Amino acid sequence: MIVFDLSCSHGHRFEGWFGSSDDFAEQKAGGLIECPTCGCDEVGKAPMAPSVPAKGNARAESSDETRQMTTGDMPSAVKKALEGLAKAQAKALETSTWVGDRFAEKAREMHYGETDEAPIHGRATRDQAEELSAEGIAVAPLLVPVAPPDELN
């Protein structure tokens, strides 16, 4: 996991956790990242703070707040929490069917009685999820990004 320092177009700063830079780019392109403060989806990586070496220290170090962090740098409690989330999500994924980009369509079919209800998971944009919610269709985001079954997660 990589922690990125993010900011929205309104200037709010927050952290986002991603498996890779490609995961961040894919989720941003899909409109899946939004500011937790204002809900704005115009989000990007925040500029890094300049590295200023301390007097007598030839090596410059970035601040803890703005550096990218790997799981090796995380406190054990955070690692344990992430492992617990990943295990719970893995269990849920084992008992549901991947429907890919047809998630909104399949959720509506079940909600309106056109097909039998069954646990599903797939992809939906933020707008699709909001439309489903407005129609009274319960949806919940996955806590950890998931790749389709034929790709490594």
GROMACS .gro file of C-alpha atoms in nm:
model
  153
    1MET     CA    1   0.000   0.000   0.000
    2ILE     CA    2   0.108   0.355  -0.073
    3VAL     CA    3  -0.025   0.660   0.110
    4PHE     CA    4  -0.065   0.969  -0.106
    5ASP     CA    5  -0.112   1.318   0.028
    6LEU     CA    6  -0.413   1.443  -0.174
    7SER     CA    7  -0.597   1.771  -0.210
    8CYS     CA    8  -0.921   1.877  -0.374
    9SER     CA    9  -0.982   2.185  -0.588
   10HIS     CA   10  -1.120   2.360  -0.276
   11GLY     CA   11  -0.788   2.323  -0.096
   12HIS     CA   12  -0.878   2.047   0.151
   13ARG     CA   13  -0.590   1.805   0.218
   14PHE     CA   14  -0.632   1.439   0.306
   15GLU     CA   15  -0.464   1.100   0.267
   16GLY     CA   16  -0.553   0.823   0.022
   17TRP     CA   17  -0.427   0.465   0.037
   18PHE     CA   18  -0.364   0.282  -0.291
   19GLY     CA   19  -0.198  -0.039  -0.403
   20SER     CA   20   0.003   0.149  -0.665
   21SER     CA   21   0.021   0.473  -0.863
   22ASP     CA   22  -0.172   0.296  -1.139
   23ASP     CA   23  -0.454   0.216  -0.893
   24PHE     CA   24  -0.472   0.584  -0.800
   25ALA     CA   25  -0.481   0.690  -1.167
   26GLU     CA   26  -0.751   0.434  -1.254
   27GLN     CA   27  -0.973   0.529  -0.959
   28LYS     CA   28  -0.930   0.900  -1.029
   29ALA     CA   29  -1.021   0.850  -1.396
   30GLY     CA   30  -1.331   0.657  -1.288
   31GLY     CA   31  -1.446   0.938  -1.058
   32LEU     CA   32  -1.407   0.714  -0.753
   33ILE     CA   33  -1.197   0.949  -0.541
   34GLU     CA   34  -1.356   1.241  -0.362
   35CYS     CA   35  -1.272   1.481  -0.084
   36PRO     CA   36  -1.402   1.355   0.253
   37THR     CA   37  -1.462   1.714   0.364
   38CYS     CA   38  -1.665   1.856   0.074
   39GLY     CA   39  -1.732   1.563  -0.161
   40CYS     CA   40  -1.553   1.728  -0.453
   41ASP     CA   41  -1.416   1.476  -0.704
   42GLU     CA   42  -1.159   1.715  -0.849
   43VAL     CA   43  -0.878   1.551  -0.654
   44GLY     CA   44  -0.506   1.525  -0.721
   45LYS     CA   45  -0.183   1.450  -0.549
   46ALA     CA   46  -0.092   1.739  -0.322
   47PRO     CA   47   0.238   1.912  -0.392
   48MET     CA   48   0.516   1.770  -0.182
   49ALA     CA   49   0.671   1.999   0.074
   50PRO     CA   50   1.024   2.100  -0.018
   51SER     CA   51   1.298   1.907   0.154
   52VAL     CA   52   1.521   2.136   0.356
   53PRO     CA   53   1.826   1.980   0.519
   54ALA     CA   54   1.886   2.055   0.884
   55LYS     CA   55   2.198   2.252   0.968
   56GLY     CA   56   2.497   2.025   0.941
   57ASN     CA   57   2.289   1.749   0.782
   58ALA     CA   58   2.379   1.691   0.420
   59ARG     CA   59   2.081   1.462   0.364
   60ALA     CA   60   1.742   1.628   0.307
   61GLU     CA   61   1.437   1.451   0.447
   62SER     CA   62   1.073   1.517   0.366
   63SER     CA   63   0.821   1.568   0.644
   64ASP     CA   64   0.627   1.268   0.779
   65GLU     CA   65   0.302   1.431   0.667
   66THR     CA   66   0.390   1.454   0.299
   67ARG     CA   67   0.608   1.154   0.225
   68GLN     CA   68   0.476   0.841   0.061
   69MET     CA   69   0.464   0.551   0.302
   70THR     CA   70   0.479   0.177   0.240
   71THR     CA   71   0.329  -0.088   0.465
   72GLY     CA   72   0.679  -0.151   0.600
   73ASP     CA   73   0.669   0.199   0.753
   74MET     CA   74   0.325   0.160   0.914
   75PRO     CA   75   0.271   0.104   1.284
   76SER     CA   76   0.169  -0.256   1.362
   77ALA     CA   77  -0.182  -0.151   1.472
   78VAL     CA   78  -0.246   0.004   1.130
   79LYS     CA   79  -0.110  -0.305   0.955
   80LYS     CA   80  -0.336  -0.526   1.167
   81ALA     CA   81  -0.640  -0.313   1.090
   82LEU     CA   82  -0.569  -0.325   0.716
   83GLU     CA   83  -0.517  -0.700   0.730
   84GLY     CA   84  -0.850  -0.738   0.913
   85LEU     CA   85  -1.030  -0.526   0.652
   86ALA     CA   86  -0.871  -0.722   0.370
   87LYS     CA   87  -0.973  -1.056   0.527
   88ALA     CA   88  -1.333  -0.943   0.585
   89GLN     CA   89  -1.359  -0.813   0.231
   90ALA     CA   90  -1.202  -1.131   0.088
   91LYS     CA   91  -1.467  -1.336   0.270
   92ALA     CA   92  -1.744  -1.117   0.127
   93LEU     CA   93  -1.598  -1.145  -0.222
   94GLU     CA   94  -1.585  -1.524  -0.196
   95THR     CA   95  -1.961  -1.533  -0.139
   96SER     CA   96  -2.058  -1.285  -0.410
   97THR     CA   97  -2.046  -1.276  -0.790
   98TRP     CA   98  -1.832  -1.035  -0.995
   99VAL     CA   99  -2.056  -0.842  -1.240
  100GLY     CA  100  -1.795  -0.590  -1.354
  101ASP     CA  101  -1.924  -0.268  -1.508
  102ARG     CA  102  -2.282  -0.405  -1.509
  103PHE     CA  103  -2.312  -0.351  -1.132
  104ALA     CA  104  -2.575  -0.074  -1.149
  105GLU     CA  105  -2.781  -0.266  -1.406
  106LYS     CA  106  -2.772  -0.590  -1.204
  107ALA     CA  107  -2.855  -0.410  -0.877
  108ARG     CA  108  -3.162  -0.251  -1.040
  109GLU     CA  109  -3.276  -0.585  -1.186
  110MET     CA  110  -3.266  -0.742  -0.839
  111HIS     CA  111  -3.427  -0.443  -0.668
  112TYR     CA  112  -3.719  -0.435  -0.912
  113GLY     CA  113  -3.771  -0.814  -0.897
  114GLU     CA  114  -3.655  -0.884  -1.252
  115THR     CA  115  -3.400  -1.141  -1.124
  116ASP     CA  116  -3.344  -1.326  -0.799
  117GLU     CA  117  -3.153  -1.141  -0.529
  118ALA     CA  118  -2.793  -1.248  -0.485
  119PRO     CA  119  -2.476  -1.092  -0.344
  120ILE     CA  120  -2.280  -0.916  -0.619
  121HIS     CA  121  -1.977  -0.692  -0.652
  122GLY     CA  122  -1.849  -0.490  -0.945
  123ARG     CA  123  -1.771  -0.140  -1.062
  124ALA     CA  124  -1.990   0.168  -1.044
  125THR     CA  125  -1.907   0.535  -1.077
  126ARG     CA  126  -1.990   0.774  -0.797
  127ASP     CA  127  -2.282   0.907  -1.005
  128GLN     CA  128  -2.418   0.556  -1.059
  129ALA     CA  129  -2.394   0.480  -0.687
  130GLU     CA  130  -2.575   0.807  -0.605
  131GLU     CA  131  -2.852   0.723  -0.856
  132LEU     CA  132  -2.894   0.376  -0.706
  133SER     CA  133  -2.912   0.524  -0.358
  134ALA     CA  134  -3.171   0.782  -0.471
  135GLU     CA  135  -3.383   0.492  -0.604
  136GLY     CA  136  -3.365   0.323  -0.264
  137ILE     CA  137  -3.117   0.058  -0.374
  138ALA     CA  138  -2.863  -0.012  -0.101
  139VAL     CA  139  -2.501  -0.014  -0.216
  140ALA     CA  140  -2.178  -0.001  -0.021
  141PRO     CA  141  -1.826   0.071  -0.142
  142LEU     CA  142  -1.557  -0.189  -0.094
  143LEU     CA  143  -1.303  -0.071   0.160
  144VAL     CA  144  -1.002  -0.201  -0.030
  145PRO     CA  145  -0.983  -0.166  -0.411
  146VAL     CA  146  -1.056  -0.491  -0.592
  147ALA     CA  147  -0.933  -0.609  -0.929
  148PRO     CA  148  -1.154  -0.823  -1.155
  149PRO     CA  149  -1.118  -1.198  -1.088
  150ASP     CA  150  -0.891  -1.252  -1.388
  151GLU     CA  151  -0.640  -0.990  -1.268
  152LEU     CA  152  -0.410  -1.001  -0.969
  153ASN     CA  153  -0.537  -0.797  -0.677
   0.00000   0.00000   0.00000
